[in-house]
Coordinates of C-alpha atoms and ligand atoms in Angstrom, one line a residue:
X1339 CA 24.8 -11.6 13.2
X1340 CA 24.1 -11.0 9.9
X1341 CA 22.3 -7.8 9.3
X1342 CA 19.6 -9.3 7.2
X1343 CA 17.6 -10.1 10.8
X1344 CA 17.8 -6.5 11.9
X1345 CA 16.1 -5.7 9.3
X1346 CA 13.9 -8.4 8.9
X1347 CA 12.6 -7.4 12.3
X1348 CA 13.0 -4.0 11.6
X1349 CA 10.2 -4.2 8.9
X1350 CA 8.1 -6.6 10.3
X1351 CA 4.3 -6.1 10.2
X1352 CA 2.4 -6.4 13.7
X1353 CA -1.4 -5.7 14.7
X1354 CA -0.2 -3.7 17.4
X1355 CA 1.8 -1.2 14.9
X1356 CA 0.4 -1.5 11.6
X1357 CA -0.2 1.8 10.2
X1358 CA 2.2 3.5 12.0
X1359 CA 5.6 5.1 10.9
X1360 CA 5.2 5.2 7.2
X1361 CA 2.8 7.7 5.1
X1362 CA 2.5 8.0 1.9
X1363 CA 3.4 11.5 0.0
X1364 CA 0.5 11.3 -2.4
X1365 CA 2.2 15.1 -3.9
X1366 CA 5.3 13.0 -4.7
X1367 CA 4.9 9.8 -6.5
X1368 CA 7.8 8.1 -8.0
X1369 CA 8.5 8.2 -11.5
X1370 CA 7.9 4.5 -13.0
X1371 CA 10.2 5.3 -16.1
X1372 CA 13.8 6.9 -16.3
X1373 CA 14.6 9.5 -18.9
X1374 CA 17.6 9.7 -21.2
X1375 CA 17.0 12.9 -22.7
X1376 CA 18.3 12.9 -26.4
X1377 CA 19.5 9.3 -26.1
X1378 CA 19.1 7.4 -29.0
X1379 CA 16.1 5.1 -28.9
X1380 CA 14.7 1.8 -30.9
X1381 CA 11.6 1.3 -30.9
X1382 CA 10.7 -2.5 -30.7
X1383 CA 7.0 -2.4 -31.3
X1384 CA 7.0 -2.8 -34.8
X1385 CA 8.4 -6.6 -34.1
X1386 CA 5.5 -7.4 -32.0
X1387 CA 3.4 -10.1 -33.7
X1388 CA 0.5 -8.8 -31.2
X1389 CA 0.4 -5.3 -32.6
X1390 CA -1.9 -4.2 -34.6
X1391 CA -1.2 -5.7 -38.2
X1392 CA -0.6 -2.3 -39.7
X1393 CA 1.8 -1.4 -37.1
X1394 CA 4.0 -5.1 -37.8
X1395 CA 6.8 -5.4 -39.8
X1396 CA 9.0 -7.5 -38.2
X1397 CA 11.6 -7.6 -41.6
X1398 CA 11.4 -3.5 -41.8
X1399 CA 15.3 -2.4 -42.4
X1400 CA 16.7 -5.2 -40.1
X1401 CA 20.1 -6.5 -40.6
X1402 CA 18.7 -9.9 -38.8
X1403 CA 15.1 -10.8 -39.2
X1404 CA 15.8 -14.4 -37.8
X1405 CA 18.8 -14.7 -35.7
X1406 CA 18.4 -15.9 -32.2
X1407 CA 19.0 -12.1 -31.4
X1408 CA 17.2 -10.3 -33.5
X1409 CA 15.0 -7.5 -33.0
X1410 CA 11.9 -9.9 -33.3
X1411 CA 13.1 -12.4 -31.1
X1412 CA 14.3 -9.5 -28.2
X1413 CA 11.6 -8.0 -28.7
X1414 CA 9.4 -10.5 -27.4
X1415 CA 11.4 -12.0 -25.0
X1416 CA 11.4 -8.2 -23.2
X1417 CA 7.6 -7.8 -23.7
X1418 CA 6.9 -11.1 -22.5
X1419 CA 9.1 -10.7 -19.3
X1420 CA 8.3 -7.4 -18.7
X1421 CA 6.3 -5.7 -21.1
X1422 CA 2.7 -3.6 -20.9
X1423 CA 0.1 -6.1 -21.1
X1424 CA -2.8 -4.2 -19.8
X1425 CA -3.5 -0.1 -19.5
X1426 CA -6.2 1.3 -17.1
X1427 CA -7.4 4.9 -17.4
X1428 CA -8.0 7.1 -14.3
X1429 CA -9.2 10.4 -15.7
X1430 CA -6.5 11.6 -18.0
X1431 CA -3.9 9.4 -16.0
X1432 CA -3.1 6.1 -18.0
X1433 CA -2.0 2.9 -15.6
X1434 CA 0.3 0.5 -17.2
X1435 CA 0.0 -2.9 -15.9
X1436 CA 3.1 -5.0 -16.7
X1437 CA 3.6 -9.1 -17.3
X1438 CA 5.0 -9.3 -14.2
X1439 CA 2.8 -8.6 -11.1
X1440 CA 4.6 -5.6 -8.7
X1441 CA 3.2 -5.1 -5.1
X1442 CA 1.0 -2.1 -5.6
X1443 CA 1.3 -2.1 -9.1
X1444 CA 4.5 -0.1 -8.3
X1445 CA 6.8 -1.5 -10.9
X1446 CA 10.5 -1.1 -9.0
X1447 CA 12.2 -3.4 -11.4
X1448 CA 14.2 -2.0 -14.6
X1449 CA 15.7 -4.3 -17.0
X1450 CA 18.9 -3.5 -18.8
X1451 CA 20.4 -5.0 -22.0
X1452 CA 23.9 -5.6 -22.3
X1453 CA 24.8 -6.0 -26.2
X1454 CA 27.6 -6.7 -28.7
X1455 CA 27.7 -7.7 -32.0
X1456 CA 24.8 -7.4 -33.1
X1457 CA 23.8 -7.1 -36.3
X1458 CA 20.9 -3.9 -35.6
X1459 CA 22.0 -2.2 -32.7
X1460 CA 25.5 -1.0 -31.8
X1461 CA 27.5 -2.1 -28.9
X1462 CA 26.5 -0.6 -25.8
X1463 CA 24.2 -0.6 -22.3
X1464 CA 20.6 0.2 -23.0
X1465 CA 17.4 0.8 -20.7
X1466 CA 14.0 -1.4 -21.5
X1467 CA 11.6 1.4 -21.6
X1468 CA 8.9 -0.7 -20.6
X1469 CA 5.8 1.8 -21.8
X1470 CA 7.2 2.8 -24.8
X1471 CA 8.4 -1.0 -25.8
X1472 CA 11.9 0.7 -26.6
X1473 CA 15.7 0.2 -26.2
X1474 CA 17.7 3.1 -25.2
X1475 CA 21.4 3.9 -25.3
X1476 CA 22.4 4.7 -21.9
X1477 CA 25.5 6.3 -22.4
X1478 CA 25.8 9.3 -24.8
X1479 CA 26.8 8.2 -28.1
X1480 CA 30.6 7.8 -28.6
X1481 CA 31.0 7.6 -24.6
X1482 CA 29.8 4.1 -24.3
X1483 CA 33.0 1.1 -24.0
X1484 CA 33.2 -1.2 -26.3
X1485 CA 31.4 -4.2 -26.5
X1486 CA 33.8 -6.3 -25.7
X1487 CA 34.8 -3.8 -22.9
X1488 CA 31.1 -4.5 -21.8
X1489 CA 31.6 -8.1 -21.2
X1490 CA 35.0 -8.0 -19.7
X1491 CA 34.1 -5.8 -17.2
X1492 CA 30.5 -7.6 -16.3
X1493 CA 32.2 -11.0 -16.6
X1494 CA 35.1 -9.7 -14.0
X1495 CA 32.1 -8.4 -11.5
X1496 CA 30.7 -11.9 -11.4
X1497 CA 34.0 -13.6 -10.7
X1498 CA 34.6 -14.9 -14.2
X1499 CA 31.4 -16.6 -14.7
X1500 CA 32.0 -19.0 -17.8
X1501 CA 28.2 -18.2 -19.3
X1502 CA 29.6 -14.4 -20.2
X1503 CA 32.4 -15.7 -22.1
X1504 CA 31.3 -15.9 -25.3
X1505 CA 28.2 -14.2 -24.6
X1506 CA 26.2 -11.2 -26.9
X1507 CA 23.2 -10.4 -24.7
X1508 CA 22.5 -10.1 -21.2
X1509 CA 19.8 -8.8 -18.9
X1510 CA 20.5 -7.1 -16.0
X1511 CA 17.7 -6.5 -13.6
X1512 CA 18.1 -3.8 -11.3
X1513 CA 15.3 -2.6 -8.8
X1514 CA 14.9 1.3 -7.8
X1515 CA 13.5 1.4 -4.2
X1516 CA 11.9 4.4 -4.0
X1517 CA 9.1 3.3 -6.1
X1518 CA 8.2 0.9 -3.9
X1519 CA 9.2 2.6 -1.0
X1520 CA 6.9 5.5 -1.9
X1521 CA 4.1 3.4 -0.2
X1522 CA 5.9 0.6 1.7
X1523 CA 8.2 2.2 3.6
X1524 CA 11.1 0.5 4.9
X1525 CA 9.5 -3.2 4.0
X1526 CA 9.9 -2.0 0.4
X1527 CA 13.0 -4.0 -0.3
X1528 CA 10.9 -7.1 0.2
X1529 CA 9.1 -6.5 -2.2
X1530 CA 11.6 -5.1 -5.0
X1531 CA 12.9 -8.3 -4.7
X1532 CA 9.8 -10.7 -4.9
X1533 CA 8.6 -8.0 -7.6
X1534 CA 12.3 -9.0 -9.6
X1535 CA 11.8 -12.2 -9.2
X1536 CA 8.0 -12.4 -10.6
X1537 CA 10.2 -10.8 -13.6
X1538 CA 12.7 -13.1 -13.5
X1539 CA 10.1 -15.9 -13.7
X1540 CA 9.0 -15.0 -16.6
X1541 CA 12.2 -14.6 -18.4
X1542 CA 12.9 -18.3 -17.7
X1543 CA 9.2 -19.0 -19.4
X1544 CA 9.8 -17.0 -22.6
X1545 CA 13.4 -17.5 -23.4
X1546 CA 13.2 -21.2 -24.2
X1547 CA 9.4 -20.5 -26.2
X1548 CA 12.0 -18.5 -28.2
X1549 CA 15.1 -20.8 -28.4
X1550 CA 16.8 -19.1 -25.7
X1551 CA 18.5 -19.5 -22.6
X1552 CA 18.5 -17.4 -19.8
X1553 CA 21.4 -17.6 -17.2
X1554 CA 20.9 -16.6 -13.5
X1555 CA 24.1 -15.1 -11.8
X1556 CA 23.7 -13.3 -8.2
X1557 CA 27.2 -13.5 -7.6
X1558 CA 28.7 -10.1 -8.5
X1559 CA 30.7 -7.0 -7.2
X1560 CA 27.2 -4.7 -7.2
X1561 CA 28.7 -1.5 -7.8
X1562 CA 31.0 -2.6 -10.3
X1563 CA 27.4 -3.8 -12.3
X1564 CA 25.9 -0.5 -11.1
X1565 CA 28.8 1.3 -12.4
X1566 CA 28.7 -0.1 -15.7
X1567 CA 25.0 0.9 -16.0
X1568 CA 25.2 3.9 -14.7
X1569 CA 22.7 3.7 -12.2
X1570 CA 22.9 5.8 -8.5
X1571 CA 24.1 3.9 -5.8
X1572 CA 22.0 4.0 -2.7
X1573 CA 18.9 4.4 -5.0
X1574 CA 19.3 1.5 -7.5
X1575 CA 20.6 -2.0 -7.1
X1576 CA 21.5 -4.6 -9.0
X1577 CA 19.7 -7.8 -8.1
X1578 CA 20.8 -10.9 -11.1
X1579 CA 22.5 -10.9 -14.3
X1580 CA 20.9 -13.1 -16.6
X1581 CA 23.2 -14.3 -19.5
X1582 CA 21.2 -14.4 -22.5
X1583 CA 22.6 -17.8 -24.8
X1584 CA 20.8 -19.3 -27.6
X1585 CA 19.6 -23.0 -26.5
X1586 CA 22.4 -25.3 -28.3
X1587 CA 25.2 -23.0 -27.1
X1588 CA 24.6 -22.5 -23.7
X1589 CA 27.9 -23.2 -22.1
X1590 CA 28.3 -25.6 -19.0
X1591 CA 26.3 -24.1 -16.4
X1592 CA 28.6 -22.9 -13.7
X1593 CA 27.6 -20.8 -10.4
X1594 CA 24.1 -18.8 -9.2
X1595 CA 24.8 -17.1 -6.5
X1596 CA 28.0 -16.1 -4.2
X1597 CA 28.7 -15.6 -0.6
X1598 CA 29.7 -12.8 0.9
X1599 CA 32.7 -12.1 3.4
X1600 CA 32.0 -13.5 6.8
X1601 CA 31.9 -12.2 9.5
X1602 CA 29.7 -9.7 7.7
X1603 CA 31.2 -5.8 8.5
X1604 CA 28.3 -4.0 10.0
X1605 CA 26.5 -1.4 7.7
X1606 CA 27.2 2.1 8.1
X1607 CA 24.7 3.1 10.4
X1608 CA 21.9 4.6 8.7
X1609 CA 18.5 5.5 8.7
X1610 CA 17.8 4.2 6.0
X1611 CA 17.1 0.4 6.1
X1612 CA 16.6 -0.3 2.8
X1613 CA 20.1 1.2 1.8
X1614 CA 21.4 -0.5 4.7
X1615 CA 19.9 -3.6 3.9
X1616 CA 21.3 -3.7 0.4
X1617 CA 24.8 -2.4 1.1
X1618 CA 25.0 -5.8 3.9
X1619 CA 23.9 -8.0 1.7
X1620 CA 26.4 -6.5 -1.3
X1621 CA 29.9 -8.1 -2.3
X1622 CA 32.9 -5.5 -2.4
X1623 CA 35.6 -5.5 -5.2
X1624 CA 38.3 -7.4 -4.1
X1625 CA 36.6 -10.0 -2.1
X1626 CA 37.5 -13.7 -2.5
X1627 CA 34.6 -15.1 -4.5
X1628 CA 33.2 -18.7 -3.0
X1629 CA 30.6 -19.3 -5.8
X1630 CA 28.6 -22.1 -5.5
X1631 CA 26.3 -23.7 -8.1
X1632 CA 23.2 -22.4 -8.9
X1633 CA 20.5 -25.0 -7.8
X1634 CA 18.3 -26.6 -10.2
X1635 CA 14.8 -28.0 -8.7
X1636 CA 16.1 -30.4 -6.4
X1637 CA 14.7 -30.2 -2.8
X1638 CA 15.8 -32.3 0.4
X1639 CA 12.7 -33.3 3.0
X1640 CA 12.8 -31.3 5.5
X1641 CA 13.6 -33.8 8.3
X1642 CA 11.1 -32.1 10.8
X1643 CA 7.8 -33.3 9.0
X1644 CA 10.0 -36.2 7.2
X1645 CA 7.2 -38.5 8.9
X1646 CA 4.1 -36.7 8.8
X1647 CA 1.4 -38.8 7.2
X1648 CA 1.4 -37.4 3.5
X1649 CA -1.4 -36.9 0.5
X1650 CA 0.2 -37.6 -2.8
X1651 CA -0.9 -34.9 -5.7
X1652 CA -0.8 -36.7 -8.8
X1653 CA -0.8 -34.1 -11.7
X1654 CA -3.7 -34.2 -14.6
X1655 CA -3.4 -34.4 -17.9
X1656 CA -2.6 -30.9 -18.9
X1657 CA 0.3 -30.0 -20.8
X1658 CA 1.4 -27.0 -18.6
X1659 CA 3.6 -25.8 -20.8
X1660 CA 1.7 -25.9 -24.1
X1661 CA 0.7 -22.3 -24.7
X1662 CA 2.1 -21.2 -21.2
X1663 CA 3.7 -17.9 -23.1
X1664 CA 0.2 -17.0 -23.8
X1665 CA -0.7 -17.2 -20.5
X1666 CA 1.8 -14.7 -19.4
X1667 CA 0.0 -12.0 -22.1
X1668 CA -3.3 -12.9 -20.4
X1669 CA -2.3 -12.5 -16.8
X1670 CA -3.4 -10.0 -14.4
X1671 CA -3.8 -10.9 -10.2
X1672 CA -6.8 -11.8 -9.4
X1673 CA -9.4 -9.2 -7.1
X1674 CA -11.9 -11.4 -6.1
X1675 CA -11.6 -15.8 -5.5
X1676 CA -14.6 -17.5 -4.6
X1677 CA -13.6 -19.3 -1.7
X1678 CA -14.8 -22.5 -4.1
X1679 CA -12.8 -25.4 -3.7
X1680 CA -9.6 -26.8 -6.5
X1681 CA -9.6 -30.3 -7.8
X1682 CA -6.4 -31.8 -6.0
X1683 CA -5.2 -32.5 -9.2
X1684 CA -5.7 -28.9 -10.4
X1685 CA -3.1 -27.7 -7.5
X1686 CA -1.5 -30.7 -8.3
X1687 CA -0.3 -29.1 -11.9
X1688 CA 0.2 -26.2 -10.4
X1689 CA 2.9 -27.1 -8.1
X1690 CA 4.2 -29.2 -10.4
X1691 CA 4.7 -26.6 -13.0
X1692 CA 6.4 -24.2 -10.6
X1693 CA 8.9 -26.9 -8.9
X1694 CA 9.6 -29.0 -11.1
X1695 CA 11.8 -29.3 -14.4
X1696 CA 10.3 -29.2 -17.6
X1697 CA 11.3 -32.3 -18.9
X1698 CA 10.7 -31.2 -22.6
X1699 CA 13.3 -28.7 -21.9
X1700 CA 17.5 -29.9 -22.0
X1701 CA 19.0 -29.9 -18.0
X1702 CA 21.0 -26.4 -18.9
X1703 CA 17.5 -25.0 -20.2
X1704 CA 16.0 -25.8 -17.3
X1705 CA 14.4 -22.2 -15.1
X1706 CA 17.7 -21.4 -12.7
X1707 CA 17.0 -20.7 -9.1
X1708 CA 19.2 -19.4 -6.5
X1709 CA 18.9 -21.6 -3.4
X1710 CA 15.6 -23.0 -3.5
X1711 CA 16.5 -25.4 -1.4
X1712 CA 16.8 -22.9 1.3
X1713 CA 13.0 -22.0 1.2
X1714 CA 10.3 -24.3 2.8
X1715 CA 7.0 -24.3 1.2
X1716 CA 3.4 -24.2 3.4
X1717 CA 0.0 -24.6 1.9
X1718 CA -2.9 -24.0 4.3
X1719 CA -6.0 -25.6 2.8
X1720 CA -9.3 -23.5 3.3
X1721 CA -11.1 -25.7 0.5
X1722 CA -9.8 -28.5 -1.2
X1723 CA -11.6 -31.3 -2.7
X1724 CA -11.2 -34.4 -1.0
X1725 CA -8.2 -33.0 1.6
X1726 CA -9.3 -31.7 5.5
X1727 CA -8.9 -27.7 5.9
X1728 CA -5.7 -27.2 7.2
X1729 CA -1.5 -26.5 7.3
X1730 CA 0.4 -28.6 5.4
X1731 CA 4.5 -29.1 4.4
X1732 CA 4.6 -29.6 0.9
X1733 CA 8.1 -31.9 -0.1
X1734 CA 8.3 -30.8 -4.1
X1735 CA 11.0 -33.6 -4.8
X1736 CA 7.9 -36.4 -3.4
X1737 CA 4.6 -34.1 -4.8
X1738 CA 3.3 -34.9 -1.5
X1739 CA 1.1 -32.6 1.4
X1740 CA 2.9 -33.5 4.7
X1741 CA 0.4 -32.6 7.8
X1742 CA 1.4 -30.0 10.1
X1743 CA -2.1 -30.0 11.4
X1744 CA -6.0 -30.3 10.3
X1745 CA -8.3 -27.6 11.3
X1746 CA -10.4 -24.5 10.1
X1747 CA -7.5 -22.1 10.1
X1748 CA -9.8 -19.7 7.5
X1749 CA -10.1 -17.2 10.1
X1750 CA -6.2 -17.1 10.9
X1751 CA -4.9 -16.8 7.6
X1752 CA -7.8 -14.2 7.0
X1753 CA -6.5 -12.0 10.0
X1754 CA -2.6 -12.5 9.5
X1755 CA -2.7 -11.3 5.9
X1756 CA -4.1 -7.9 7.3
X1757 CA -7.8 -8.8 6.7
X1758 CA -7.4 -9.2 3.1
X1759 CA -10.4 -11.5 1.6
X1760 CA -8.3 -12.9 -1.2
X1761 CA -6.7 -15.2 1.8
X1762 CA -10.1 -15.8 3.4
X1763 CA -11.8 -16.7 0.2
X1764 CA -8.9 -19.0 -1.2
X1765 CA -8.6 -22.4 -1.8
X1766 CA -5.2 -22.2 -1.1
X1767 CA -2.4 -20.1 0.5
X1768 CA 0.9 -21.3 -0.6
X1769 CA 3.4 -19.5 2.4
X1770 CA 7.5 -19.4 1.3
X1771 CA 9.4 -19.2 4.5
X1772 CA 13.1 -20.1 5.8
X1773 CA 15.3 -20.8 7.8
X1774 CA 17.5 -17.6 8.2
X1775 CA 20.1 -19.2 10.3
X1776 CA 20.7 -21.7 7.5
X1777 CA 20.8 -19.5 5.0
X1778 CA 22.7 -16.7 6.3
X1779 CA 25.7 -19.4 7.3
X1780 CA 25.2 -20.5 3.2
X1781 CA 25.6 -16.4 2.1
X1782 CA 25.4 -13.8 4.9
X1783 CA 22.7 -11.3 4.5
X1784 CA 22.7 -12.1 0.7
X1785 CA 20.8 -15.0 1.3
X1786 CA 17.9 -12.5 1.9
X1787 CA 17.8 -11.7 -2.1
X1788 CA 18.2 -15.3 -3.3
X1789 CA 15.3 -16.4 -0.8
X1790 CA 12.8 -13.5 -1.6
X1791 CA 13.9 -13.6 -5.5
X1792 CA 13.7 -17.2 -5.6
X1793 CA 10.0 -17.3 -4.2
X1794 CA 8.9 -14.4 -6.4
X1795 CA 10.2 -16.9 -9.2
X1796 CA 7.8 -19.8 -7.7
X1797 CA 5.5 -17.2 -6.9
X1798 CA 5.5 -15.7 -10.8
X1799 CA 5.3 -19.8 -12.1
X1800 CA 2.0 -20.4 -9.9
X1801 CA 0.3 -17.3 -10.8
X1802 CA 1.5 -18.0 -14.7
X1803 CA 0.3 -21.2 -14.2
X1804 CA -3.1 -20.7 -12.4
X1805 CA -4.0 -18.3 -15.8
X1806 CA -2.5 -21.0 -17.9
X1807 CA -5.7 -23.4 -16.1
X1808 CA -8.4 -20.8 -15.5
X1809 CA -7.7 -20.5 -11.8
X1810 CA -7.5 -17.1 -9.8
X1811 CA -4.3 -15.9 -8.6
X1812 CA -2.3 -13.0 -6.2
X1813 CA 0.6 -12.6 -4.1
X1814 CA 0.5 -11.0 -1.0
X1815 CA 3.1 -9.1 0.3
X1816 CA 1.7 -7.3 3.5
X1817 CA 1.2 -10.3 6.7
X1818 CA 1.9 -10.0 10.0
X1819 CA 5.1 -12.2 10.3
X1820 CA 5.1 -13.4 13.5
X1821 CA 1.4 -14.5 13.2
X1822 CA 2.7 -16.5 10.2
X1823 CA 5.0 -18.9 12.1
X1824 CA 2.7 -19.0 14.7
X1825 CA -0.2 -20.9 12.5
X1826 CA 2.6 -22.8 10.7
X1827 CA 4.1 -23.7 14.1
X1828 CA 7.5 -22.6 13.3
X1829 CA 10.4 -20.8 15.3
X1830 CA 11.2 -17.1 14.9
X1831 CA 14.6 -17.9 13.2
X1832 CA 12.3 -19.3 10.2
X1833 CA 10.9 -16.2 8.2
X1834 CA 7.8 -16.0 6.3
X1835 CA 9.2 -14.7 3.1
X1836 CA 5.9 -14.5 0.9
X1837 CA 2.5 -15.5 0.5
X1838 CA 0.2 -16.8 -2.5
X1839 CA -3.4 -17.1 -2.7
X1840 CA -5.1 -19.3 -5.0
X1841 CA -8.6 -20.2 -5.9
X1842 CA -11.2 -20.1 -8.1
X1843 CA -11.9 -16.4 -9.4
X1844 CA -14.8 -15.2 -7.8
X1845 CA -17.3 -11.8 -8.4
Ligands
FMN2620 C1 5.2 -9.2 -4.3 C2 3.8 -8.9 -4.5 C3 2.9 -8.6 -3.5 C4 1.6 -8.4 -3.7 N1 0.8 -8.2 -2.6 C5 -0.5 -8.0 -2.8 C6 -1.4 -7.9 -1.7 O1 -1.0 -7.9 -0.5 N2 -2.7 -7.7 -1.9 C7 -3.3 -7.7 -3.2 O2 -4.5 -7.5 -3.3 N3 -2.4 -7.8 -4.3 C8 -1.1 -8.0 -4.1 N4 -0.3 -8.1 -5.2 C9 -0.9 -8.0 -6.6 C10 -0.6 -6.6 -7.1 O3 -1.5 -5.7 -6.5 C11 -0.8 -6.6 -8.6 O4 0.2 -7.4 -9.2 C12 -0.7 -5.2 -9.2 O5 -1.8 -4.5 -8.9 C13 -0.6 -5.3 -10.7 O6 -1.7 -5.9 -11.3 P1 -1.6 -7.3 -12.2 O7 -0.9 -8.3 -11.3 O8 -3.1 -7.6 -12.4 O9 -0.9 -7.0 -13.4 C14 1.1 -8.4 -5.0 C15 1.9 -8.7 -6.1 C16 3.2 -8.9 -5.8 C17 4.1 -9.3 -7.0

């Protein structure tokens, strides 16, 4: 049995045992940025068009001013996928608060650029210092391989992927676990990788505001990637490797994510789950790659509510994706909803935006998923207008609300998400879950980072697009899992993977 249900039931939440096991060591708090002393740096703030004017010189010494890789042009498509849009002040402490929402505001996600050719930075690896909005070489000058070395050896560690070919950029997002873990204990890898894939959502937002397209590839030999960044096994993995092409190029889209070797070898034993639950769900060198396609946004019905009497949401009028980049400067989760009811139409939009293609945008510009097919999405309706309180199945390829069943569930929803008010007060709770059977027969414990990276995506599209229409917005990552299936009336095999409040922002 894949692995990925040990620990899945390893780090499940229960009233009966919450609180106990993990404490926090408030004397040792992660580091939220790495440090390459004496590494060369460039700074990309002075190609921010939302710096101060003074501080803006987007043509200052470049090479390329205009290019589809130039500095300007990377350095918004980093700030805009992960850069500091927001800084709080505790005393002399500053708080950085990120595009991306994290779980705690922990921030486990680093991005890494892959580069060669480029016209204003040499060849090489280099870290996104997310604070400081700056580039830095990873490897000591003169020890870095080659550009074309790069690509080779990234292109060989995703099984020849086609999109790396004749590529010059790519992201690499990574996610170090003891950031996360720092609070959340074994149950951080969760959320590293719904964090990553909030990040990953916005990376398929910005790149195409910016002529770009990003590439999704979770098919790779892990610690060949985390070799060639030099990150530390066991502390550090490497979650997608996103391609980077300019729109008219991309090349033929060609596979997403990869199955591993079945039947899966057992982990070392080893206390510690998270490690344990990466290294299962890693692809060794040598193994016989069986990539499959990425998925665009095409869903199957799930047979099981097939026939449930439906509620079609016909989308308004707003152009969700006029202005959406803006949206993603503005965001930040919301602390208080309401509990006032959405328009059906508003949540209409909403789900539209994150499920559906863009139909402005060519098919290979289209947002890249992993598996979406594998997730199942719930909405339980506290206050909707013109729909009964209730759980619903909602079929994204039909825009329709199947019923599960109509009743006042505010109290259950409330209680399951460990009494936090955002569910009790929402309009809606949109609940990812799947079928782990299914998907661990599709790619052994693997499937557990497509699923929870894939729903961070959706996740990351319906909290950019509830900004994007006013609404109020949050993710919850802490529920008690078994309560979950119980209100949505599903078997333990199906795993609730994430939650999303959403409402009208309240306080
Ligand atoms: C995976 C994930 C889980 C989250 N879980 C919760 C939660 O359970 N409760 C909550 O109030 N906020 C939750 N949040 C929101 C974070 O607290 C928030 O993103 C963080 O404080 C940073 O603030 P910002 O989103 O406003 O930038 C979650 C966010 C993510 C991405």
């Amino acid at each position: 049995m894949a692995y990925a249900f040990e620990y899945h039931r390893r780090t499940k939440y229960s009233p009966s045992t919450l609180g106990q096991g993990h404490s926090i060591d408030w004397n040792n708090p992660p580091e939220q940025f790495k440090d390459y002393r004496g590494a060369p740096v460039y700074d990309m703030r002075p190609y921010l068009p939302t710096n101060q004017p003074e501080s803006y010189s987007p043509e200052r010494g470049l090479n390329d001013t205009e290019g589809p890789f130039s500095l300007p042009r990377l350095s918004m498509l980093l700030f805009g996928t992960n850069g500091v849009t927001g800084v709080a002040f505790a005393g002399d402490q500053q708080h950085f608060f990120r595009a991306a929402p994290s779980a705690g505001a922990l921030y486990p996600t680093d991005l890494y650029l892959a580069v060669r050719g480029h016209a204003d930075l040499p060849d090489g690896i280099y870290y996104y210092h997310v604070r400081d909005h700056s580039l830095v070489e990873v490897y000591p000058r003169g020890l870095a391989p080659s550009g074309d070395e790069i690509f080779a050896r990234l292109r060989n560690a995703c099984f020849g992927d086609g999109a790396l070919a004749d590529c010059r950029v790519a992201l690499v997002a990574t996610a170090v676990y003891w950031r996360s873990a720092w609070r959340y204990g074994e149950r951080a890898y969760r959320r590293c990788l719904l964090d990553t894939g909030h990040v990953l959502g916005n990376l398929a937002i910005v790149a195409p505001k910016l002529g770009l397209c990003a590439g999704l590839i979770g098919g790779f030999v892990d610690g060949e990637v985390a070799d060639l960044l030099a990150i530390p096994a066991g502390k550090e993995g490497v979650l997608a490797v996103c391609p980077i092409h300019e729109q008219s190029e991309f090349p033929q889209y060609r596979p997403g994510p990869t199955a591993r070797p079945s039947p899966e070898p057992e982990p070392e034993p080893d206390a510690d789950a998270i490690r344990a639950m990466h290294a299962a769900g890693s692809i060794p060198p040598g193994f016989p790659a069986e990539a499959v396609a990425g998925e665009g946004f095409d869903y199957p019905v799930n047979p099981k509510y097939e026939f449930a009497p439906g509620i079609k949401l016909k989308p308004g009028t707003t152009d969700m994706n006029d202005q959406i980049e803006n949206a993603i400067l503005r965001r930040r989760s919301t602390r208080v909803l309401s509990g006032a009811p959405l328009k059906l139409h508003e949540l209409a939009d909403l789900l539209a935006f994150a499920y559906r293609p863009d139909l402005t945008l060519a098919p290979d510009a289209q947002p890249r998923l992993f598996a979406p097919s594998l997730l199942e999405t719930f909405v339980v309706v506290n206050t909707l207008e013109g729909v009964k309180p209730g759980v619903y199945h909602f079929a994204p390829g039909f825009m329709e609300l199947l019923v599960v069943k109509q009743a006042e569930v505010r109290r259950e929803i409330y209680h399951l998400s460990l009494g936090q008010e955002l569910a009790r007060d929402a309009s809606v709770v949109v609940i990812h879950t799947s079928d782990m059977d299914q998907a661990a027969r599709r790619f052994g414990s693997r499937a557990y980072r497509y699923l929870h990276l894939d729903a961070g995506h959706i996740g990351e599209r319906m909290n950019v697009g509830a900004i994007r229409l006013g609404l109020g917005v949050s993710g919850i990552g802490g529920f008690f899992d078994d309560e979950v299936n119980e209100l949505l009336g599903i078997p333990p095999k199906e795993l609730c993977v994430y939650i999303t409040c959403l409402g009208r922002p309240g306080g």
